Every structure is written in structure tokens, then in C-alpha cells.
């Protein structure tokens, strides 16, 4: 759902002041938006960091160069 919303905008910077578990960051990564997320709860910040790092390390077999 977040990706569908982001597709309505030109590429740019997305700031999420309540980043939670990082789903907005993943959507931004997938659509090549810049992203800054803030999360006060260390538990959720760790989850978001893990998700973003795991997504960045995945190989996209449909866009190999």
C-alpha cells in the first residue's frame, strides 16, 4: 500500500518521523526514493535496520545488470 501511495509522487526524500518497523523505508528502497526514518523505541529501530539491511542484500533477479 505504501508503494502505491509513493508512486503518486516524483522521486525525492521521504521523512518518516515514526518509522516503526521500517515498512516505509522498504517501500522507498524498492522505488528508489531517498529515506530518513526516526524511531525512539530501540526495539523497533533494530527491526527496521535489520529489514532494510536484509532488503539491500537481496539479489533482484529481474533487474540484474
mmCIF file of N, CA and C in Angstrom:
data_model
loop_
_atom_site.group_PDB
_atom_site.id
_atom_site.type_symbol
_atom_site.label_atom_id
_atom_site.label_comp_id
_atom_site.label_asym_id
_atom_site.label_seq_id
_atom_site.Cartn_x
_atom_site.Cartn_y
_atom_site.Cartn_z
ATOM 1 N N UNK A 1 0.808 -1.178 0.000
ATOM 2 C CA UNK A 1 0.000 0.000 0.000
ATOM 3 C C UNK A 1 0.868 1.266 0.000
ATOM 4 N N UNK A 2 1.954 1.221 0.750
ATOM 5 C CA UNK A 2 2.832 2.393 0.822
ATOM 6 C C UNK A 2 3.461 2.659 -0.549
ATOM 7 N N UNK A 3 3.855 1.601 -1.237
ATOM 8 C CA UNK A 3 4.449 1.778 -2.565
ATOM 9 C C UNK A 3 3.450 2.410 -3.519
ATOM 10 N N UNK A 4 2.204 1.999 -3.467
ATOM 11 C CA UNK A 4 1.178 2.584 -4.335
ATOM 12 C C UNK A 4 1.039 4.080 -4.069
ATOM 13 N N UNK A 5 1.086 4.472 -2.811
ATOM 14 C CA UNK A 5 0.994 5.886 -2.462
ATOM 15 C C UNK A 5 2.218 6.646 -2.976
ATOM 16 N N UNK A 6 3.402 6.086 -2.795
ATOM 17 C CA UNK A 6 4.625 6.764 -3.235
ATOM 18 C C UNK A 6 4.680 6.939 -4.744
ATOM 19 N N UNK A 7 4.055 6.042 -5.480
ATOM 20 C CA UNK A 7 4.055 6.143 -6.944
ATOM 21 C C UNK A 7 3.323 7.380 -7.439
ATOM 22 N N UNK A 8 2.556 8.020 -6.573
ATOM 23 C CA UNK A 8 1.839 9.246 -6.931
ATOM 24 C C UNK A 8 2.758 10.467 -6.922
ATOM 25 N N UNK A 9 3.993 10.310 -6.460
ATOM 26 C CA UNK A 9 4.918 11.421 -6.308
ATOM 27 C C UNK A 9 6.177 11.208 -7.143
ATOM 28 N N UNK A 10 6.842 12.320 -7.453
ATOM 29 C CA UNK A 10 8.149 12.232 -8.099
ATOM 30 C C UNK A 10 9.155 11.719 -7.085
ATOM 31 N N UNK A 11 10.245 11.172 -7.600
ATOM 32 C CA UNK A 11 11.299 10.697 -6.705
ATOM 33 C C UNK A 11 11.776 11.835 -5.832
ATOM 34 N N UNK A 12 12.150 11.533 -4.625
ATOM 35 C CA UNK A 12 12.617 12.559 -3.712
ATOM 36 C C UNK A 12 12.896 11.971 -2.354
ATOM 37 N N UNK A 13 12.873 12.811 -1.355
ATOM 38 C CA UNK A 13 13.177 12.422 0.012
ATOM 39 C C UNK A 13 11.884 12.210 0.785
ATOM 40 N N UNK A 14 11.776 11.062 1.438
ATOM 41 C CA UNK A 14 10.649 10.758 2.316
ATOM 42 C C UNK A 14 11.175 10.743 3.741
ATOM 43 N N UNK A 15 10.543 11.514 4.613
ATOM 44 C CA UNK A 15 10.920 11.562 6.028
ATOM 45 C C UNK A 15 9.778 10.938 6.821
ATOM 46 N N UNK A 16 10.099 9.916 7.596
ATOM 47 C CA UNK A 16 9.107 9.222 8.413
ATOM 48 C C UNK A 16 9.489 9.416 9.880
ATOM 49 N N UNK A 17 8.799 10.327 10.595
ATOM 50 C CA UNK A 17 9.167 10.600 11.980
ATOM 51 C C UNK A 17 8.753 9.500 12.955
ATOM 52 N N UNK A 18 7.986 8.537 12.481
ATOM 53 C CA UNK A 18 7.554 7.405 13.312
ATOM 54 C C UNK A 18 7.803 6.129 12.523
ATOM 55 N N UNK A 19 9.068 5.793 12.302
ATOM 56 C CA UNK A 19 9.458 4.753 11.351
ATOM 57 C C UNK A 19 9.009 3.351 11.741
ATOM 58 N N UNK A 20 8.788 3.114 13.023
ATOM 59 C CA UNK A 20 8.308 1.802 13.447
ATOM 60 C C UNK A 20 9.216 0.692 12.959
ATOM 61 N N UNK A 21 8.630 -0.311 12.313
ATOM 62 C CA UNK A 21 9.401 -1.477 11.879
ATOM 63 C C UNK A 21 10.013 -1.311 10.492
ATOM 64 N N UNK A 22 9.893 -0.135 9.882
ATOM 65 C CA UNK A 22 10.631 0.158 8.660
ATOM 66 C C UNK A 22 9.935 -0.099 7.340
ATOM 67 N N UNK A 23 8.639 -0.313 7.342
ATOM 68 C CA UNK A 23 7.963 -0.645 6.087
ATOM 69 C C UNK A 23 7.999 0.505 5.074
ATOM 70 N N UNK A 24 7.922 1.745 5.541
ATOM 71 C CA UNK A 24 8.025 2.875 4.621
ATOM 72 C C UNK A 24 9.426 2.926 4.016
ATOM 73 N N UNK A 25 10.425 2.621 4.821
ATOM 74 C CA UNK A 25 11.798 2.577 4.312
ATOM 75 C C UNK A 25 11.981 1.518 3.235
ATOM 76 N N UNK A 26 11.375 0.358 3.427
ATOM 77 C CA UNK A 26 11.444 -0.709 2.417
ATOM 78 C C UNK A 26 10.776 -0.257 1.126
ATOM 79 N N UNK A 27 9.616 0.368 1.247
ATOM 80 C CA UNK A 27 8.917 0.858 0.055
ATOM 81 C C UNK A 27 9.763 1.893 -0.676
ATOM 82 N N UNK A 28 10.396 2.777 0.073
ATOM 83 C CA UNK A 28 11.270 3.779 -0.540
ATOM 84 C C UNK A 28 12.452 3.122 -1.236
ATOM 85 N N UNK A 29 13.036 2.132 -0.591
ATOM 86 C CA UNK A 29 14.162 1.409 -1.198
ATOM 87 C C UNK A 29 13.729 0.759 -2.512
ATOM 88 N N UNK A 30 12.567 0.124 -2.505
ATOM 89 C CA UNK A 30 12.079 -0.561 -3.695
ATOM 90 C C UNK A 30 11.829 0.397 -4.856
ATOM 91 N N UNK A 31 11.403 1.627 -4.542
ATOM 92 C CA UNK A 31 11.056 2.596 -5.577
ATOM 93 C C UNK A 31 12.137 3.652 -5.804
ATOM 94 N N UNK A 32 13.288 3.470 -5.179
ATOM 95 C CA UNK A 32 14.448 4.349 -5.344
ATOM 96 C C UNK A 32 14.218 5.764 -4.817
ATOM 97 N N UNK A 33 13.408 5.901 -3.778
ATOM 98 C CA UNK A 33 13.256 7.170 -3.078
ATOM 99 C C UNK A 33 14.334 7.249 -1.998
ATOM 100 N N UNK A 34 14.787 8.449 -1.679
ATOM 101 C CA UNK A 34 15.649 8.647 -0.515
ATOM 102 C C UNK A 34 14.762 8.571 0.721
ATOM 103 N N UNK A 35 15.323 8.098 1.831
ATOM 104 C CA UNK A 35 14.518 7.878 3.025
ATOM 105 C C UNK A 35 15.295 8.222 4.281
ATOM 106 N N UNK A 36 14.631 8.928 5.186
ATOM 107 C CA UNK A 36 15.145 9.155 6.533
ATOM 108 C C UNK A 36 14.027 8.768 7.486
ATOM 109 N N UNK A 37 14.343 7.879 8.414
ATOM 110 C CA UNK A 37 13.351 7.451 9.385
ATOM 111 C C UNK A 37 13.840 7.689 10.805
ATOM 112 N N UNK A 38 12.917 8.040 11.672
ATOM 113 C CA UNK A 38 13.216 8.258 13.081
ATOM 114 C C UNK A 38 12.370 7.305 13.914
ATOM 115 N N UNK A 39 12.985 6.694 14.903
ATOM 116 C CA UNK A 39 12.245 5.802 15.808
ATOM 117 C C UNK A 39 12.887 5.889 17.185
ATOM 118 N N UNK A 40 12.085 6.228 18.190
ATOM 119 C CA UNK A 40 12.599 6.356 19.555
ATOM 120 C C UNK A 40 12.772 5.015 20.249
ATOM 121 N N UNK A 41 11.939 4.056 19.929
ATOM 122 C CA UNK A 41 11.982 2.745 20.579
ATOM 123 C C UNK A 41 13.086 1.897 19.944
ATOM 124 N N UNK A 42 14.112 1.577 20.715
ATOM 125 C CA UNK A 42 15.269 0.851 20.186
ATOM 126 C C UNK A 42 14.875 -0.492 19.578
ATOM 127 N N UNK A 43 13.888 -1.163 20.162
ATOM 128 C CA UNK A 43 13.432 -2.459 19.638
ATOM 129 C C UNK A 43 12.980 -2.319 18.181
ATOM 130 N N UNK A 44 12.160 -1.311 17.909
ATOM 131 C CA UNK A 44 11.666 -1.110 16.549
ATOM 132 C C UNK A 44 12.744 -0.554 15.625
ATOM 133 N N UNK A 45 13.628 0.270 16.159
ATOM 134 C CA UNK A 45 14.745 0.768 15.347
ATOM 135 C C UNK A 45 15.626 -0.392 14.887
ATOM 136 N N UNK A 46 15.874 -1.352 15.761
ATOM 137 C CA UNK A 46 16.663 -2.530 15.390
ATOM 138 C C UNK A 46 15.949 -3.365 14.328
ATOM 139 N N UNK A 47 14.642 -3.541 14.488
ATOM 140 C CA UNK A 47 13.856 -4.293 13.498
ATOM 141 C C UNK A 47 13.934 -3.597 12.142
ATOM 142 N N UNK A 48 13.749 -2.280 12.135
ATOM 143 C CA UNK A 48 13.800 -1.526 10.878
ATOM 144 C C UNK A 48 15.173 -1.636 10.228
ATOM 145 N N UNK A 49 16.231 -1.492 11.011
ATOM 146 C CA UNK A 49 17.586 -1.614 10.467
ATOM 147 C C UNK A 49 17.822 -2.997 9.881
ATOM 148 N N UNK A 50 17.391 -4.032 10.580
ATOM 149 C CA UNK A 50 17.551 -5.398 10.070
ATOM 150 C C UNK A 50 16.793 -5.584 8.757
ATOM 151 N N UNK A 51 15.563 -5.112 8.697
ATOM 152 C CA UNK A 51 14.773 -5.256 7.472
ATOM 153 C C UNK A 51 15.408 -4.520 6.303
ATOM 154 N N UNK A 52 15.859 -3.300 6.549
ATOM 155 C CA UNK A 52 16.476 -2.526 5.470
ATOM 156 C C UNK A 52 17.795 -3.151 5.020
ATOM 157 N N UNK A 53 18.589 -3.616 5.961
ATOM 158 C CA UNK A 53 19.846 -4.272 5.592
ATOM 159 C C UNK A 53 19.593 -5.564 4.828
ATOM 160 N N UNK A 54 18.616 -6.345 5.253
ATOM 161 C CA UNK A 54 18.295 -7.584 4.543
ATOM 162 C C UNK A 54 17.795 -7.298 3.140
ATOM 163 N N UNK A 55 16.972 -6.262 2.983
ATOM 164 C CA UNK A 55 16.450 -5.917 1.655
ATOM 165 C C UNK A 55 17.579 -5.455 0.754
ATOM 166 N N UNK A 56 18.501 -4.687 1.291
ATOM 167 C CA UNK A 56 19.619 -4.175 0.489
ATOM 168 C C UNK A 56 20.540 -5.297 0.035
ATOM 169 N N UNK A 57 20.590 -6.391 0.781
ATOM 170 C CA UNK A 57 21.482 -7.504 0.436
ATOM 171 C C UNK A 57 20.821 -8.563 -0.447
ATOM 172 N N UNK A 58 19.537 -8.403 -0.751
ATOM 173 C CA UNK A 58 18.856 -9.366 -1.614
ATOM 174 C C UNK A 58 19.216 -9.093 -3.065
ATOM 175 N N UNK A 59 19.275 -10.146 -3.835
ATOM 176 C CA UNK A 59 19.536 -10.031 -5.264
ATOM 177 C C UNK A 59 18.203 -9.941 -5.990
ATOM 178 N N UNK A 60 18.039 -8.922 -6.827
ATOM 179 C CA UNK A 60 16.825 -8.762 -7.614
ATOM 180 C C UNK A 60 17.059 -9.420 -8.968
ATOM 181 N N UNK A 61 16.537 -10.619 -9.152
ATOM 182 C CA UNK A 61 16.798 -11.385 -10.370
ATOM 183 C C UNK A 61 16.138 -10.770 -11.591
ATOM 184 N N UNK A 62 15.223 -9.847 -11.398
ATOM 185 C CA UNK A 62 14.542 -9.238 -12.530
ATOM 186 C C UNK A 62 15.251 -7.993 -13.034
ATOM 187 N N UNK A 63 16.213 -7.490 -12.268
ATOM 188 C CA UNK A 63 16.908 -6.283 -12.669
ATOM 189 C C UNK A 63 18.427 -6.438 -12.589
ATOM 190 N N UNK A 64 18.920 -7.597 -12.962
ATOM 191 C CA UNK A 64 20.369 -7.815 -12.949
ATOM 192 C C UNK A 64 21.009 -7.000 -14.069
ATOM 193 N N UNK A 65 22.164 -6.437 -13.774
ATOM 194 C CA UNK A 65 22.873 -5.667 -14.805
ATOM 195 C C UNK A 65 24.196 -6.294 -15.094
#
